[in-house]
Amino acid sequence: KQEVTQIPAALSVPEGENLVLNCSFTDSAIYNLQWFRQDPGKGLTSLLLIQSSQREQTSGRLNASLDKSSGRSTLYIAASQPGDSATYLCAVHTGGFKTIFGAGTRLFVKA
Amino acid sequence: DADVTQTPRNRITKTGKRIMLECSQTKGHDRMYWYRQDPGLGLQLIYYSFDVKDINKGEISDGYSVSRQAQAKFSLSLESAIPNQTALYFCATSDGTGATDTQYFGPGTRLTVL
């Protein structure tokens, strides 16, 4: 059974700091891995999607990596800003209807 | 306008009441999903539908039912609400394109059962 774990559960950093969020999964048989951002009252927004055959994806200050063999993904946020404060969720798509979500990392960036 | 909308956004109800949460999408996707989110837990799949005539139970379907009225509309009902159904409920859609399949979420409905 696929399980997705995110560490840490919460993180507080000063503005401008570079940071890494971690996601681990137990089964390497995946179609893709997505990182979402969740803001209160606004649902989930997809940030980056890494296909099974890819190693990383970049969008602006965000970079996500995928290492299937070790069951790990990281989301790197460069030069963090207060507007980056949100909960970040990792989700693994295992095919068909199944997408398994982690519990998320709650990020607070202090001005 | 948002691609995936949910109504109501907040709902407080009493134990034993029947309630319906509604979801509409303008993305033209065939696949729609209902999830619930509890504090400290990942999203759990309640029901999913791959088209209007295809509805399937997810991992936590007990106590819930759904209706797919059209490609764009997917409703979730709680037949007799109980307090442990208090949660944040999300509707989502996807285009089902395999390795690039992306889910698009509505803003959520916060449900409280007293």
Short mmCIF file of C-alpha atoms in Angstrom, two decimals:
data_model
loop_
_atom_site.label_atom_id
_atom_site.label_comp_id
_atom_site.label_asym_id
_atom_site.label_seq_id
_atom_site.Cartn_x
_atom_site.Cartn_y
_atom_site.Cartn_z
CA LYS A 1 0.00 0.00 0.00
CA GLN A 2 1.37 3.37 -1.05
CA GLU A 3 2.01 5.77 1.79
CA VAL A 4 3.15 9.38 1.51
CA THR A 5 4.92 11.17 4.34
CA GLN A 6 5.90 14.81 4.60
CA ILE A 7 8.50 16.16 6.96
CA PRO A 8 8.49 18.55 8.71
CA ALA A 9 4.82 19.03 9.58
CA ALA A 10 5.45 22.73 10.17
CA LEU A 11 8.25 25.14 9.40
CA SER A 12 8.89 28.78 10.26
CA VAL A 13 11.66 30.69 8.48
CA PRO A 14 12.71 34.34 8.10
CA GLU A 15 12.05 36.08 4.83
CA GLY A 16 14.75 35.57 2.21
CA GLU A 17 15.81 32.13 3.37
CA ASN A 18 16.09 29.22 0.95
CA LEU A 19 14.23 26.16 2.18
CA VAL A 20 13.52 22.53 1.36
CA LEU A 21 10.34 20.57 1.97
CA ASN A 22 10.52 16.80 1.95
CA CYS A 23 8.17 14.11 0.71
CA SER A 24 8.71 10.35 0.86
CA PHE A 25 6.66 7.53 -0.63
CA THR A 26 6.82 3.78 -0.13
CA ASP A 27 6.15 2.38 -3.62
CA SER A 28 8.19 3.54 -6.61
CA ALA A 29 5.50 2.47 -9.13
CA ILE A 30 4.07 5.92 -9.76
CA TYR A 31 2.76 7.84 -12.77
CA ASN A 32 3.68 11.24 -11.43
CA LEU A 33 4.21 13.30 -8.30
CA GLN A 34 2.65 16.68 -7.72
CA TRP A 35 3.29 19.45 -5.29
CA PHE A 36 0.26 21.53 -4.30
CA ARG A 37 -0.15 24.69 -2.34
CA GLN A 38 -3.15 25.02 -0.02
CA ASP A 39 -4.33 28.42 1.14
CA PRO A 40 -7.19 28.79 3.63
CA GLY A 41 -10.48 29.17 1.79
CA LYS A 42 -8.92 28.68 -1.64
CA GLY A 43 -8.51 24.97 -2.11
CA LEU A 44 -5.40 23.36 -3.58
CA THR A 45 -3.35 24.80 -6.41
CA SER A 46 -0.96 22.65 -8.41
CA LEU A 47 2.58 24.04 -8.32
CA LEU A 48 4.66 21.43 -10.11
CA LEU A 49 4.10 18.02 -11.63
CA ILE A 50 6.98 15.63 -12.19
CA GLN A 51 6.32 12.70 -14.47
CA SER A 52 7.67 9.31 -13.53
CA SER A 53 10.37 9.55 -16.21
CA GLN A 54 11.57 12.98 -15.10
CA ARG A 55 14.01 14.00 -12.36
CA GLU A 56 12.99 17.58 -11.72
CA GLN A 57 10.75 20.47 -12.66
CA THR A 58 11.21 24.19 -12.14
CA SER A 59 8.82 27.10 -12.00
CA GLY A 60 10.12 30.48 -10.97
CA ARG A 61 11.59 30.22 -7.47
CA LEU A 62 10.36 26.65 -7.09
CA ASN A 63 12.26 23.51 -7.97
CA ALA A 64 10.98 20.00 -7.35
CA SER A 65 13.06 16.87 -7.66
CA LEU A 66 12.08 13.23 -7.86
CA ASP A 67 14.15 10.17 -6.97
CA LYS A 68 11.94 7.13 -7.49
CA SER A 69 14.56 4.63 -6.42
CA SER A 70 14.76 6.13 -2.95
CA GLY A 71 11.09 7.12 -2.82
CA ARG A 72 11.80 10.79 -2.26
CA SER A 73 10.88 14.19 -3.61
CA THR A 74 11.94 17.62 -2.46
CA LEU A 75 10.45 21.03 -3.07
CA TYR A 76 13.05 23.78 -2.98
CA ILE A 77 11.85 27.34 -2.48
CA ALA A 78 14.42 30.04 -3.16
CA ALA A 79 14.44 33.43 -1.46
CA SER A 80 11.25 32.81 0.52
CA GLN A 81 8.67 35.58 0.87
CA PRO A 82 5.78 36.11 3.32
CA GLY A 83 3.41 35.36 0.44
CA ASP A 84 4.82 31.83 0.32
CA SER A 85 3.18 31.11 3.68
CA ALA A 86 0.77 28.24 3.08
CA THR A 87 0.48 24.50 3.45
CA TYR A 88 2.35 22.48 0.84
CA LEU A 89 1.09 19.02 -0.06
CA CYS A 90 2.81 16.28 -1.96
CA ALA A 91 0.66 13.82 -3.93
CA VAL A 92 1.60 10.63 -5.74
CA HIS A 93 -0.50 9.46 -8.70
CA THR A 94 -0.37 5.69 -8.87
CA GLY A 95 -2.62 5.21 -11.89
CA GLY A 96 -6.33 5.10 -12.61
CA PHE A 97 -8.21 6.96 -9.91
CA LYS A 98 -5.58 6.75 -7.21
CA THR A 99 -3.76 9.81 -5.97
CA ILE A 100 -2.27 9.50 -2.49
CA PHE A 101 -1.71 12.72 -0.57
CA GLY A 102 0.68 13.52 2.22
CA ALA A 103 -0.56 15.40 5.28
CA GLY A 104 1.34 18.52 4.23
CA THR A 105 3.96 20.90 5.58
CA ARG A 106 2.65 24.16 7.00
CA LEU A 107 5.10 26.94 6.10
CA PHE A 108 5.27 30.35 7.75
CA VAL A 109 7.64 32.95 6.34
CA LYS A 110 8.30 35.81 8.74
CA ALA A 111 8.73 39.33 7.40
CA ASP B 1 -14.57 32.70 -12.75
CA ALA B 2 -13.13 29.69 -10.98
CA ASP B 3 -12.85 26.47 -12.97
CA VAL B 4 -14.21 24.33 -10.11
CA THR B 5 -16.82 25.76 -7.77
CA GLN B 6 -18.37 24.30 -4.64
CA THR B 7 -21.50 25.24 -2.73
CA PRO B 8 -21.99 25.91 0.08
CA ARG B 9 -18.61 27.10 1.29
CA ASN B 10 -19.52 26.61 4.92
CA ARG B 11 -22.27 24.54 6.49
CA ILE B 12 -23.27 23.80 10.05
CA THR B 13 -25.80 21.04 10.51
CA LYS B 14 -27.12 18.74 13.20
CA THR B 15 -26.69 15.02 13.71
CA GLY B 16 -29.14 13.02 11.62
CA LYS B 17 -29.78 15.68 8.99
CA ARG B 18 -29.37 14.97 5.29
CA ILE B 19 -27.23 17.47 3.45
CA MET B 20 -25.91 17.89 -0.06
CA LEU B 21 -22.68 19.46 -1.22
CA GLU B 22 -22.52 20.54 -4.83
CA CYS B 23 -19.67 20.83 -7.29
CA SER B 24 -19.57 22.34 -10.77
CA GLN B 25 -16.69 22.56 -13.22
CA THR B 26 -16.05 24.39 -16.47
CA LYS B 27 -12.86 22.56 -17.44
CA GLY B 28 -14.68 20.03 -19.60
CA HIS B 29 -13.11 17.10 -17.76
CA ASP B 30 -14.83 13.74 -17.56
CA ARG B 31 -13.22 12.73 -14.26
CA MET B 32 -14.48 14.16 -10.99
CA TYR B 33 -13.64 13.34 -7.38
CA TRP B 34 -14.80 14.02 -3.84
CA TYR B 35 -12.23 14.11 -1.03
CA ARG B 36 -12.36 14.90 2.64
CA GLN B 37 -9.53 16.44 4.62
CA ASP B 38 -9.13 16.09 8.37
CA PRO B 39 -6.55 18.01 10.41
CA GLY B 40 -3.13 16.37 10.22
CA LEU B 41 -4.21 13.87 7.59
CA GLY B 42 -3.88 13.72 3.84
CA LEU B 43 -6.89 13.97 1.59
CA GLN B 44 -8.99 10.80 1.53
CA LEU B 45 -11.01 9.79 -1.51
CA ILE B 46 -14.75 9.39 -0.93
CA TYR B 47 -16.10 8.80 -4.45
CA TYR B 48 -14.90 9.25 -7.98
CA SER B 49 -16.57 9.33 -11.38
CA PHE B 50 -14.88 8.81 -14.74
CA ASP B 51 -17.95 9.88 -16.69
CA VAL B 52 -21.66 10.46 -16.17
CA LYS B 53 -22.46 6.74 -16.11
CA ASP B 54 -19.41 5.60 -14.16
CA ILE B 55 -19.40 6.18 -10.39
CA ASN B 56 -17.16 4.36 -7.97
CA LYS B 57 -16.53 4.18 -4.26
CA GLY B 58 -13.29 5.46 -2.85
CA GLU B 59 -11.61 4.42 0.37
CA ILE B 60 -14.09 6.05 2.79
CA SER B 61 -17.52 5.94 1.10
CA ASP B 62 -19.59 4.68 4.04
CA GLY B 63 -22.21 7.23 5.04
CA TYR B 64 -21.93 9.12 1.75
CA SER B 65 -23.60 8.95 -1.65
CA VAL B 66 -23.06 10.86 -4.88
CA SER B 67 -24.88 11.88 -8.01
CA ARG B 68 -23.35 12.84 -11.35
CA GLN B 69 -26.06 14.95 -12.93
CA ALA B 70 -24.01 16.00 -15.96
CA GLN B 71 -20.42 16.08 -17.07
CA ALA B 72 -20.05 19.37 -15.22
CA LYS B 73 -21.88 18.53 -11.99
CA PHE B 74 -21.07 16.08 -9.20
CA SER B 75 -22.92 16.20 -5.87
CA LEU B 76 -22.05 14.58 -2.55
CA SER B 77 -24.75 13.72 -0.03
CA LEU B 78 -24.54 12.79 3.61
CA GLU B 79 -27.64 10.70 4.22
CA SER B 80 -27.65 11.09 8.00
CA ALA B 81 -24.85 13.35 9.17
CA ILE B 82 -22.79 12.41 12.22
CA PRO B 83 -20.19 14.45 14.14
CA ASN B 84 -17.18 12.52 12.80
CA GLN B 85 -18.12 13.71 9.31
CA THR B 86 -17.04 17.17 10.38
CA ALA B 87 -14.26 17.95 7.91
CA LEU B 88 -13.18 20.00 4.92
CA TYR B 89 -14.59 18.56 1.68
CA PHE B 90 -13.00 19.10 -1.71
CA CYS B 91 -14.22 18.42 -5.20
CA ALA B 92 -11.64 17.91 -7.93
CA THR B 93 -11.47 17.20 -11.65
CA SER B 94 -8.81 15.74 -13.91
CA ASP B 95 -8.39 14.99 -17.59
CA GLY B 96 -7.01 11.51 -16.99
CA THR B 97 -3.98 11.85 -19.26
CA GLY B 98 -1.79 9.33 -17.45
CA ALA B 99 1.65 10.64 -16.59
CA THR B 100 0.59 14.27 -16.93
CA ASP B 101 -2.76 13.86 -15.19
CA THR B 102 -3.28 16.92 -12.99
CA GLN B 103 -6.07 17.40 -10.48
CA TYR B 104 -7.85 20.75 -10.24
CA PHE B 105 -9.54 21.50 -6.95
CA GLY B 106 -12.48 23.57 -5.83
CA PRO B 107 -12.18 25.93 -2.84
CA GLY B 108 -13.65 23.43 -0.41
CA THR B 109 -16.69 23.19 1.84
CA ARG B 110 -16.16 23.35 5.56
CA LEU B 111 -18.79 21.12 7.16
CA THR B 112 -19.54 21.03 10.87
CA VAL B 113 -21.91 18.41 12.28
CA LEU B 114 -23.12 19.15 15.78
#
